PDB file of C-alpha atoms and ligand atoms in Angstrom:
ATOM      1  CA  MET A   1     130.042 -46.670-100.530  1.00 61.00           C
ATOM      2  CA  ALA A   2     131.808 -49.493 -98.737  1.00 68.00           C
ATOM      3  CA  SER A   3     135.556 -49.510 -99.287  1.00 81.00           C
ATOM      4  CA  LYS A   4     136.100 -52.976 -97.858  1.00 93.00           C
ATOM      5  CA  LYS A   5     134.494 -56.265 -98.684  1.00 96.00           C
ATOM      6  CA  PHE A   6     131.512 -57.602 -96.718  1.00 98.00           C
ATOM      7  CA  THR A   7     131.053 -61.291 -95.959  1.00 98.00           C
ATOM      8  CA  LEU A   8     127.833 -62.406 -94.283  1.00 98.00           C
ATOM      9  CA  TYR A   9     127.809 -65.719 -92.404  1.00 98.00           C
ATOM     10  CA  THR A  10     124.181 -66.652 -92.386  1.00 98.00           C
ATOM     11  CA  SER A  11     121.355 -69.146 -92.610  1.00 97.00           C
ATOM     12  CA  HIS A  12     118.225 -68.172 -94.518  1.00 96.00           C
ATOM     13  CA  ARG A  13     116.039 -69.964 -92.001  1.00 96.00           C
ATOM     14  CA  CYS A  14     117.194 -67.737 -89.133  1.00 97.00           C
ATOM     15  CA  PRO A  15     115.102 -64.628 -88.403  1.00 98.00           C
ATOM     16  CA  TRP A  16     118.051 -62.950 -86.661  1.00 98.00           C
ATOM     17  CA  ALA A  17     120.252 -63.495 -89.707  1.00 98.00           C
ATOM     18  CA  ASN A  18     117.423 -62.229 -91.917  1.00 98.00           C
ATOM     19  CA  ARG A  19     117.780 -58.864 -90.176  1.00 98.00           C
ATOM     20  CA  ALA A  20     121.272 -58.470 -91.617  1.00 98.00           C
ATOM     21  CA  HIS A  21     120.055 -59.444 -95.104  1.00 98.00           C
ATOM     22  CA  ILE A  22     117.284 -56.847 -94.927  1.00 98.00           C
ATOM     23  CA  ALA A  23     119.683 -54.078 -93.864  1.00 98.00           C
ATOM     24  CA  LEU A  24     122.215 -54.962 -96.581  1.00 98.00           C
ATOM     25  CA  ALA A  25     119.458 -55.047 -99.216  1.00 98.00           C
ATOM     26  CA  GLU A  26     117.948 -51.738 -98.076  1.00 98.00           C
ATOM     27  CA  LEU A  27     121.391 -50.145 -98.337  1.00 98.00           C
ATOM     28  CA  GLY A  28     122.120 -51.779-101.681  1.00 97.00           C
ATOM     29  CA  LEU A  29     125.413 -53.185-100.385  1.00 97.00           C
ATOM     30  CA  GLU A  30     127.093 -56.109-102.110  1.00 97.00           C
ATOM     31  CA  PHE A  31     128.364 -58.968 -99.993  1.00 98.00           C
ATOM     32  CA  GLU A  32     129.645 -62.486-100.169  1.00 98.00           C
ATOM     33  CA  GLU A  33     127.360 -64.996 -98.519  1.00 98.00           C
ATOM     34  CA  VAL A  34     128.617 -67.975 -96.519  1.00 98.00           C
ATOM     35  CA  ILE A  35     125.790 -70.317 -95.560  1.00 98.00           C
ATOM     36  CA  ILE A  36     126.289 -72.010 -92.203  1.00 98.00           C
ATOM     37  CA  ASP A  37     124.562 -75.375 -91.794  1.00 97.00           C
ATOM     38  CA  LEU A  38     122.728 -75.065 -88.485  1.00 96.00           C
ATOM     39  CA  ASP A  39     121.935 -78.798 -88.475  1.00 95.00           C
ATOM     40  CA  LYS A  40     125.610 -79.540 -87.815  1.00 97.00           C
ATOM     41  CA  PRO A  41     127.845 -78.435 -84.934  1.00 97.00           C
ATOM     42  CA  ARG A  42     129.865 -75.301 -85.774  1.00 98.00           C
ATOM     43  CA  GLU A  43     133.271 -76.069 -87.210  1.00 97.00           C
ATOM     44  CA  GLU A  44     136.453 -74.982 -85.449  1.00 98.00           C
ATOM     45  CA  TRP A  45     137.244 -72.257 -88.034  1.00 98.00           C
ATOM     46  CA  TYR A  46     133.895 -70.611 -87.467  1.00 98.00           C
ATOM     47  CA  LEU A  47     134.271 -70.515 -83.682  1.00 98.00           C
ATOM     48  CA  LYS A  48     137.879 -69.323 -83.891  1.00 98.00           C
ATOM     49  CA  GLU A  49     137.802 -66.898 -86.799  1.00 97.00           C
ATOM     50  CA  VAL A  50     134.223 -65.705 -86.970  1.00 98.00           C
ATOM     51  CA  ASN A  51     131.950 -66.052 -83.938  1.00 98.00           C
ATOM     52  CA  PRO A  52     133.043 -67.746 -80.711  1.00 98.00           C
ATOM     53  CA  ARG A  53     129.352 -67.805 -79.728  1.00 98.00           C
ATOM     54  CA  GLY A  54     128.702 -70.159 -82.632  1.00 98.00           C
ATOM     55  CA  LEU A  55     125.679 -68.194 -83.832  1.00 98.00           C
ATOM     56  CA  VAL A  56     124.605 -66.653 -87.124  1.00 98.00           C
ATOM     57  CA  PRO A  57     124.578 -63.963 -88.304  1.00 98.00           C
ATOM     58  CA  ALA A  58     128.120 -62.601 -88.307  1.00 98.00           C
ATOM     59  CA  LEU A  59     129.325 -59.905 -90.673  1.00 98.00           C
ATOM     60  CA  LYS A  60     132.927 -59.486 -91.732  1.00 98.00           C
ATOM     61  CA  TYR A  61     133.943 -56.030 -92.951  1.00 97.00           C
ATOM     62  CA  GLY A  62     137.531 -56.190 -94.199  1.00 95.00           C
ATOM     63  CA  ASP A  63     139.276 -58.063 -91.375  1.00 95.00           C
ATOM     64  CA  GLU A  64     136.817 -57.061 -88.641  1.00 97.00           C
ATOM     65  CA  VAL A  65     133.997 -59.339 -87.566  1.00 98.00           C
ATOM     66  CA  ILE A  66     130.767 -57.941 -86.127  1.00 98.00           C
ATOM     67  CA  ILE A  67     128.409 -60.314 -84.333  1.00 98.00           C
ATOM     68  CA  GLU A  68     124.834 -60.080 -82.986  1.00 98.00           C
ATOM     69  CA  SER A  69     122.125 -59.109 -85.467  1.00 98.00           C
ATOM     70  CA  GLY A  70     121.066 -55.883 -83.718  1.00 98.00           C
ATOM     71  CA  ILE A  71     124.676 -54.693 -83.547  1.00 98.00           C
ATOM     72  CA  ILE A  72     125.210 -55.602 -87.211  1.00 98.00           C
ATOM     73  CA  THR A  73     122.160 -53.653 -88.410  1.00 98.00           C
ATOM     74  CA  GLN A  74     123.083 -50.681 -86.211  1.00 98.00           C
ATOM     75  CA  PHE A  75     126.645 -50.738 -87.578  1.00 98.00           C
ATOM     76  CA  LEU A  76     125.341 -50.744 -91.150  1.00 98.00           C
ATOM     77  CA  ALA A  77     122.894 -47.905 -90.469  1.00 97.00           C
ATOM     78  CA  ASP A  78     125.635 -45.862 -88.765  1.00 96.00           C
ATOM     79  CA  ALA A  79     128.248 -46.537 -91.430  1.00 95.00           C
ATOM     80  CA  PHE A  80     125.982 -45.750 -94.394  1.00 95.00           C
ATOM     81  CA  PRO A  81     123.590 -42.857 -93.645  1.00 95.00           C
ATOM     82  CA  SER A  82     120.246 -43.629 -95.261  1.00 97.00           C
ATOM     83  CA  HIS A  83     116.511 -43.933 -94.716  1.00 98.00           C
ATOM     84  CA  LEU A  84     117.148 -46.617 -92.048  1.00 98.00           C
ATOM     85  CA  ALA A  85     117.892 -44.088 -89.278  1.00 97.00           C
ATOM     86  CA  PRO A  86     118.237 -40.321 -89.005  1.00 93.00           C
ATOM     87  CA  ASN A  87     121.788 -38.934 -88.983  1.00 89.00           C
ATOM     88  CA  THR A  88     123.160 -38.552 -85.477  1.00 87.00           C
ATOM     89  CA  GLY A  89     124.188 -35.247 -83.872  1.00 91.00           C
ATOM     90  CA  THR A  90     120.896 -33.546 -82.979  1.00 96.00           C
ATOM     91  CA  PRO A  91     118.503 -34.224 -80.099  1.00 97.00           C
ATOM     92  CA  GLU A  92     115.642 -34.734 -82.600  1.00 96.00           C
ATOM     93  CA  ALA A  93     117.557 -37.441 -84.455  1.00 96.00           C
ATOM     94  CA  ALA A  94     118.644 -39.035 -81.187  1.00 96.00           C
ATOM     95  CA  LEU A  95     115.026 -39.058 -80.049  1.00 97.00           C
ATOM     96  CA  LEU A  96     113.813 -40.827 -83.183  1.00 97.00           C
ATOM     97  CA  ARG A  97     116.646 -43.358 -82.852  1.00 97.00           C
ATOM     98  CA  ALA A  98     115.619 -43.887 -79.212  1.00 97.00           C
ATOM     99  CA  ARG A  99     111.982 -44.416 -80.268  1.00 98.00           C
ATOM    100  CA  ILE A 100     113.073 -46.986 -82.855  1.00 98.00           C
ATOM    101  CA  ASN A 101     115.152 -48.784 -80.226  1.00 98.00           C
ATOM    102  CA  ILE A 102     112.253 -48.791 -77.767  1.00 98.00           C
ATOM    103  CA  PHE A 103     109.991 -50.293 -80.443  1.00 98.00           C
ATOM    104  CA  VAL A 104     112.471 -53.041 -81.298  1.00 98.00           C
ATOM    105  CA  ASP A 105     113.201 -53.739 -77.628  1.00 98.00           C
ATOM    106  CA  THR A 106     109.481 -53.994 -76.843  1.00 98.00           C
ATOM    107  CA  PHE A 107     108.906 -56.281 -79.837  1.00 98.00           C
ATOM    108  CA  VAL A 108     111.774 -58.602 -78.968  1.00 98.00           C
ATOM    109  CA  SER A 109     111.189 -58.754 -75.225  1.00 97.00           C
ATOM    110  CA  LYS A 110     107.402 -59.083 -75.326  1.00 98.00           C
ATOM    111  CA  ILE A 111     106.655 -60.894 -78.598  1.00 98.00           C
ATOM    112  CA  VAL A 112     109.585 -62.906 -79.940  1.00 98.00           C
ATOM    113  CA  GLY A 113     110.073 -65.176 -76.895  1.00 95.00           C
ATOM    114  CA  PRO A 114     106.386 -65.817 -76.111  1.00 96.00           C
ATOM    115  CA  ALA A 115     105.688 -66.399 -79.835  1.00 96.00           C
ATOM    116  CA  ARG A 116     107.253 -69.867 -79.556  1.00 95.00           C
ATOM    117  CA  GLY A 117     104.163 -70.710 -77.515  1.00 95.00           C
ATOM    118  CA  LEU A 118     102.072 -70.146 -80.653  1.00 95.00           C
ATOM    119  CA  TYR A 119     103.340 -73.427 -82.112  1.00 94.00           C
ATOM    120  CA  ILE A 120     105.044 -75.198 -79.198  1.00 94.00           C
ATOM    121  CA  ALA A 121     102.451 -76.048 -76.576  1.00 94.00           C
ATOM    122  CA  SER A 122     101.010 -79.188 -75.001  1.00 91.00           C
ATOM    123  CA  SER A 123      97.570 -78.730 -76.583  1.00 92.00           C
ATOM    124  CA  GLU A 124      95.650 -76.680 -79.145  1.00 93.00           C
ATOM    125  CA  GLU A 125      93.855 -75.046 -76.242  1.00 95.00           C
ATOM    126  CA  GLU A 126      97.143 -73.884 -74.739  1.00 96.00           C
ATOM    127  CA  LYS A 127      98.218 -72.562 -78.157  1.00 95.00           C
ATOM    128  CA  ARG A 128      95.003 -70.559 -78.401  1.00 95.00           C
ATOM    129  CA  ALA A 129      95.511 -69.154 -74.888  1.00 96.00           C
ATOM    130  CA  ASN A 130      99.091 -68.150 -75.791  1.00 96.00           C
ATOM    131  CA  ALA A 131      97.818 -66.568 -79.023  1.00 97.00           C
ATOM    132  CA  SER A 132      95.261 -64.467 -77.122  1.00 97.00           C
ATOM    133  CA  LYS A 133      97.984 -63.192 -74.779  1.00 97.00           C
ATOM    134  CA  ILE A 134     100.199 -62.170 -77.694  1.00 98.00           C
ATOM    135  CA  VAL A 135      97.303 -60.440 -79.460  1.00 98.00           C
ATOM    136  CA  ALA A 136      96.674 -58.458 -76.255  1.00 98.00           C
ATOM    137  CA  THR A 137     100.367 -57.504 -76.007  1.00 98.00           C
ATOM    138  CA  ILE A 138     100.395 -56.353 -79.636  1.00 98.00           C
ATOM    139  CA  LYS A 139      97.267 -54.301 -79.037  1.00 98.00           C
ATOM    140  CA  ASN A 140      98.419 -52.724 -75.766  1.00 98.00           C
ATOM    141  CA  ASP A 141     102.206 -52.426 -76.131  1.00 98.00           C
ATOM    142  CA  ILE A 142     103.127 -52.519 -79.826  1.00 98.00           C
ATOM    143  CA  ALA A 143     100.270 -50.909 -81.781  1.00 98.00           C
ATOM    144  CA  PRO A 144     100.445 -47.602 -79.819  1.00 98.00           C
ATOM    145  CA  LEU A 145     104.097 -47.248 -80.879  1.00 98.00           C
ATOM    146  CA  LEU A 146     102.932 -47.463 -84.510  1.00 98.00           C
ATOM    147  CA  SER A 147     100.280 -44.751 -84.200  1.00 98.00           C
ATOM    148  CA  ASP A 148     102.163 -42.378 -86.554  1.00 97.00           C
ATOM    149  CA  ALA A 149     103.454 -45.048 -88.967  1.00 98.00           C
ATOM    150  CA  ALA A 150     102.923 -43.775 -92.537  1.00 98.00           C
ATOM    151  CA  PRO A 151     103.432 -46.360 -93.720  1.00 98.00           C
ATOM    152  CA  PHE A 152     106.642 -47.153 -91.810  1.00 98.00           C
ATOM    153  CA  PHE A 153     107.834 -46.328 -88.316  1.00 98.00           C
ATOM    154  CA  GLY A 154     107.598 -42.689 -87.211  1.00 97.00           C
ATOM    155  CA  GLY A 155     105.970 -41.589 -90.486  1.00 98.00           C
ATOM    156  CA  SER A 156     108.875 -42.722 -92.695  1.00 98.00           C
ATOM    157  CA  LYS A 157     108.055 -43.406 -96.347  1.00 98.00           C
ATOM    158  CA  LYS A 158     110.803 -46.022 -96.436  1.00 98.00           C
ATOM    159  CA  PRO A 159     111.607 -48.810 -93.971  1.00 98.00           C
ATOM    160  CA  THR A 160     113.687 -47.920 -90.914  1.00 98.00           C
ATOM    161  CA  LEU A 161     115.696 -49.955 -88.418  1.00 98.00           C
ATOM    162  CA  ALA A 162     112.357 -50.616 -86.704  1.00 98.00           C
ATOM    163  CA  GLU A 163     111.251 -52.663 -89.720  1.00 98.00           C
ATOM    164  CA  VAL A 164     114.728 -54.103 -90.416  1.00 98.00           C
ATOM    165  CA  ASN A 165     114.831 -55.622 -86.935  1.00 98.00           C
ATOM    166  CA  THR A 166     111.261 -56.964 -86.727  1.00 98.00           C
ATOM    167  CA  ALA A 167     110.062 -57.832 -90.262  1.00 98.00           C
ATOM    168  CA  SER A 168     111.621 -61.315 -90.282  1.00 98.00           C
ATOM    169  CA  PHE A 169     109.562 -62.275 -87.232  1.00 98.00           C
ATOM    170  CA  VAL A 170     106.328 -60.762 -88.542  1.00 98.00           C
ATOM    171  CA  VAL A 171     106.546 -62.685 -91.836  1.00 98.00           C
ATOM    172  CA  ARG A 172     107.009 -65.936 -89.901  1.00 98.00           C
ATOM    173  CA  TYR A 173     103.959 -65.472 -87.658  1.00 97.00           C
ATOM    174  CA  TYR A 174     101.657 -64.735 -90.595  1.00 97.00           C
ATOM    175  CA  ALA A 175     103.017 -67.623 -92.685  1.00 97.00           C
ATOM    176  CA  LEU A 176     102.946 -70.242 -89.918  1.00 96.00           C
ATOM    177  CA  ALA A 177      99.327 -69.318 -89.151  1.00 96.00           C
ATOM    178  CA  LYS A 178      98.164 -70.404 -92.623  1.00 96.00           C
ATOM    179  CA  LYS A 179      95.637 -73.210 -92.354  1.00 95.00           C
ATOM    180  CA  GLU A 180      97.611 -75.575 -94.597  1.00 96.00           C
ATOM    181  CA  HIS A 181     100.597 -75.526 -92.226  1.00 96.00           C
ATOM    182  CA  GLY A 182      98.556 -76.171 -89.087  1.00 92.00           C
ATOM    183  CA  LEU A 183     101.186 -74.670 -86.806  1.00 96.00           C
ATOM    184  CA  ILE A 184      99.604 -71.530 -85.306  1.00 96.00           C
ATOM    185  CA  PRO A 185      95.854 -71.302 -84.618  1.00 94.00           C
ATOM    186  CA  GLU A 186      94.243 -69.429 -87.526  1.00 89.00           C
ATOM    187  CA  GLU A 187      92.290 -67.103 -85.252  1.00 92.00           C
ATOM    188  CA  PHE A 188      95.600 -65.506 -84.246  1.00 96.00           C
ATOM    189  CA  VAL A 189      95.896 -63.664 -87.554  1.00 96.00           C
ATOM    190  CA  GLY A 190      92.136 -63.082 -87.637  1.00 95.00           C
ATOM    191  CA  GLU A 191      92.334 -61.239 -84.312  1.00 97.00           C
ATOM    192  CA  LEU A 192      95.431 -59.293 -85.349  1.00 98.00           C
ATOM    193  CA  LYS A 193      93.601 -58.028 -88.419  1.00 97.00           C
ATOM    194  CA  GLY A 194      91.241 -56.233 -86.039  1.00 97.00           C
ATOM    195  CA  ILE A 195      94.107 -54.096 -84.673  1.00 98.00           C
ATOM    196  CA  GLU A 196      94.041 -51.472 -87.404  1.00 98.00           C
ATOM    197  CA  THR A 197      97.292 -49.577 -86.700  1.00 98.00           C
ATOM    198  CA  TRP A 198      99.238 -52.808 -86.433  1.00 98.00           C
ATOM    199  CA  GLN A 199      97.691 -54.484 -89.483  1.00 98.00           C
ATOM    200  CA  LYS A 200      98.196 -51.430 -91.732  1.00 98.00           C
ATOM    201  CA  TRP A 201     101.888 -51.479 -90.824  1.00 98.00           C
ATOM    202  CA  VAL A 202     102.138 -55.268 -91.294  1.00 98.00           C
ATOM    203  CA  ASP A 203     100.564 -55.042 -94.771  1.00 98.00           C
ATOM    204  CA  GLU A 204     103.415 -52.742 -95.859  1.00 98.00           C
ATOM    205  CA  VAL A 205     106.146 -54.710 -94.085  1.00 98.00           C
ATOM    206  CA  LEU A 206     105.085 -57.935 -95.798  1.00 98.00           C
ATOM    207  CA  LYS A 207     105.571 -56.299 -99.218  1.00 98.00           C
ATOM    208  CA  LEU A 208     109.216 -55.316 -98.634  1.00 98.00           C
ATOM    209  CA  GLU A 209     111.508 -56.670-101.333  1.00 98.00           C
ATOM    210  CA  SER A 210     114.428 -56.583 -98.895  1.00 98.00           C
ATOM    211  CA  LEU A 211     112.502 -59.066 -96.725  1.00 98.00           C
ATOM    212  CA  LEU A 212     111.075 -61.271 -99.459  1.00 97.00           C
ATOM    213  CA  GLY A 213     114.426 -61.686-101.243  1.00 94.00           C
ATOM    214  CA  ILE A 214     115.588 -64.369 -98.821  1.00 93.00           C
ATOM    215  CA  TRP A 215     112.215 -65.524 -97.498  1.00 97.00           C
ATOM    216  CA  ASN A 216     111.541 -69.200 -98.082  1.00 96.00           C
ATOM    217  CA  GLU A 217     108.212 -70.158 -96.551  1.00 97.00           C
ATOM    218  CA  ALA A 218     108.424 -73.887 -97.328  1.00 97.00           C
ATOM    219  CA  HIS A 219     111.830 -74.171 -95.686  1.00 96.00           C
ATOM    220  CA  VAL A 220     110.827 -72.208 -92.576  1.00 97.00           C
ATOM    221  CA  VAL A 221     107.657 -74.310 -92.214  1.00 97.00           C
ATOM    222  CA  GLU A 222     109.675 -77.530 -92.504  1.00 97.00           C
ATOM    223  CA  VAL A 223     112.252 -76.386 -89.924  1.00 96.00           C
ATOM    224  CA  THR A 224     109.508 -75.210 -87.543  1.00 96.00           C
ATOM    225  CA  LYS A 225     107.692 -78.555 -87.833  1.00 96.00           C
ATOM    226  CA  ARG A 226     110.932 -80.342 -86.952  1.00 96.00           C
ATOM    227  CA  MET A 227     111.384 -78.028 -83.964  1.00 94.00           C
ATOM    228  CA  VAL A 228     107.833 -78.786 -82.783  1.00 94.00           C
ATOM    229  CA  GLU A 229     108.434 -82.559 -83.072  1.00 93.00           C
ATOM    230  CA  LYS A 230     111.679 -82.267 -81.113  1.00 93.00           C
ATOM    231  CA  ALA A 231     109.976 -80.279 -78.364  1.00 90.00           C
ATOM    232  CA  LYS A 232     107.174 -82.878 -78.202  1.00 87.00           C
ATOM    233  CA  ALA A 233     109.681 -85.732 -77.923  1.00 90.00           C
ATOM    234  CA  GLN A 234     111.579 -83.923 -75.143  1.00 89.00           C
ATOM    235  CA  ALA A 235     108.359 -83.282 -73.235  1.00 83.00           C
ATOM    236  CA  LYS A 236     107.572 -87.046 -73.079  1.00 78.00           C
TER     237      LYS A 236
HETATM  238  N1  GSH B   1     121.218 -62.839 -80.323  1.00 95.21           N
HETATM  239  C1  GSH B   1     121.621 -63.440 -81.577  1.00 95.21           C
HETATM  240  C2  GSH B   1     120.729 -64.621 -81.853  1.00 95.21           C
HETATM  241  C3  GSH B   1     121.163 -65.376 -83.108  1.00 95.21           C
HETATM  242  C4  GSH B   1     120.653 -66.808 -83.107  1.00 95.21           C
HETATM  243  O1  GSH B   1     119.993 -67.272 -82.162  1.00 95.21           O
HETATM  244  N2  GSH B   1     120.954 -67.529 -84.186  1.00 95.21           N
HETATM  245  C5  GSH B   1     120.609 -68.933 -84.212  1.00 95.21           C
HETATM  246  C6  GSH B   1     119.887 -69.327 -85.487  1.00 95.21           C
HETATM  247  S1  GSH B   1     118.333 -68.495 -85.649  1.00 95.21           S
HETATM  248  C7  GSH B   1     121.881 -69.766 -84.212  1.00 95.21           C
HETATM  249  O2  GSH B   1     122.872 -69.403 -84.811  1.00 95.21           O
HETATM  250  N3  GSH B   1     121.822 -70.906 -83.513  1.00 95.21           N
HETATM  251  C8  GSH B   1     122.911 -71.827 -83.449  1.00 95.21           C
HETATM  252  C9  GSH B   1     122.472 -73.203 -83.774  1.00 95.21           C
HETATM  253  O3  GSH B   1     121.307 -73.412 -84.113  1.00 95.21           O
HETATM  254  O4  GSH B   1     123.317 -74.103 -83.726  1.00 95.21           O
HETATM  255  C10 GSH B   1     121.540 -62.385 -82.683  1.00 95.21           C
HETATM  256  O5  GSH B   1     120.681 -61.505 -82.568  1.00 95.21           O
HETATM  257  O6  GSH B   1     122.348 -62.436 -83.628  1.00 95.21           O
END
C-alpha cells in the first residue's frame, strides 16, 4: 500500500484527468482531491508548485509531482502491481504491456483528435462525414486490437491500462451522441453498434464503477455545448 499521501489536482470534466481517477479507483488508493477551475487562468501557485504546463491532471505523491495523464497511470500501475498491467521482468509481460501501449497510442492518435469533428463542424453534413471516417478507423484500426478482449483487453477479466486510458473518451462519445443532446449525429453510435468486437468491449467499459464514479453527463454536455458555441463564434 502507499506509504505517502496522494493529492490529485483535477477537473471532473476533463477526460485526461478522468484517467487518473479511474486508475486510483481500480487500485483502491485513497487521495485528496483538489479541483482546479478550468474556466479561470491557472494561479501562480499551481504553475510554480504543481504543473508549469498549467494542465490537469497532476498527481502529488509525498513531495513529488507527476504530470501528464498517461505517465500518471503508468506510474500507478508500476508502483502498485495489480490487474492493470502484468508485472515487468519477462518478455511475455513486456509484450502485453507493449500491446496495451499500442492500443492506447492508436486510440489517442487516430480517434481522440478527430473526434472533435463529431461535434465541431460547419454543418451537420460535415459532422456526418467526420463520423463515418471515425467509424471506419474504429473498424479497421481499433476493433482488430480487441479481437481477444474477454471482456477486457488481451482477455483480462478486469480492466487494464488499455481501459484506464481510453474509457473516459468512450463514455463521452456515447453520451454526446444521445438525441436529446443534439451534439453528435445519432447514426454514429448506430454504426458503431454494428462493429461487434468493439461494441462488446464498449458495453463492459461503460459499466465500470471506476469510470462512473466521477462521470457527470450533464456537466460534460454543458461544457461541450459551450465549446461548440465558442468554436462557432471564432469561425465567423
Ligand atoms: N497531455 C495532457 C493533456 C491534459 C489536458 O489537456 N488537460 C486540459 C483539460 S481536459 C487542461 O488542463 N487544460 C487547461 C485549460 O483548460 O486551461 C495529459 O494527458 O495530461
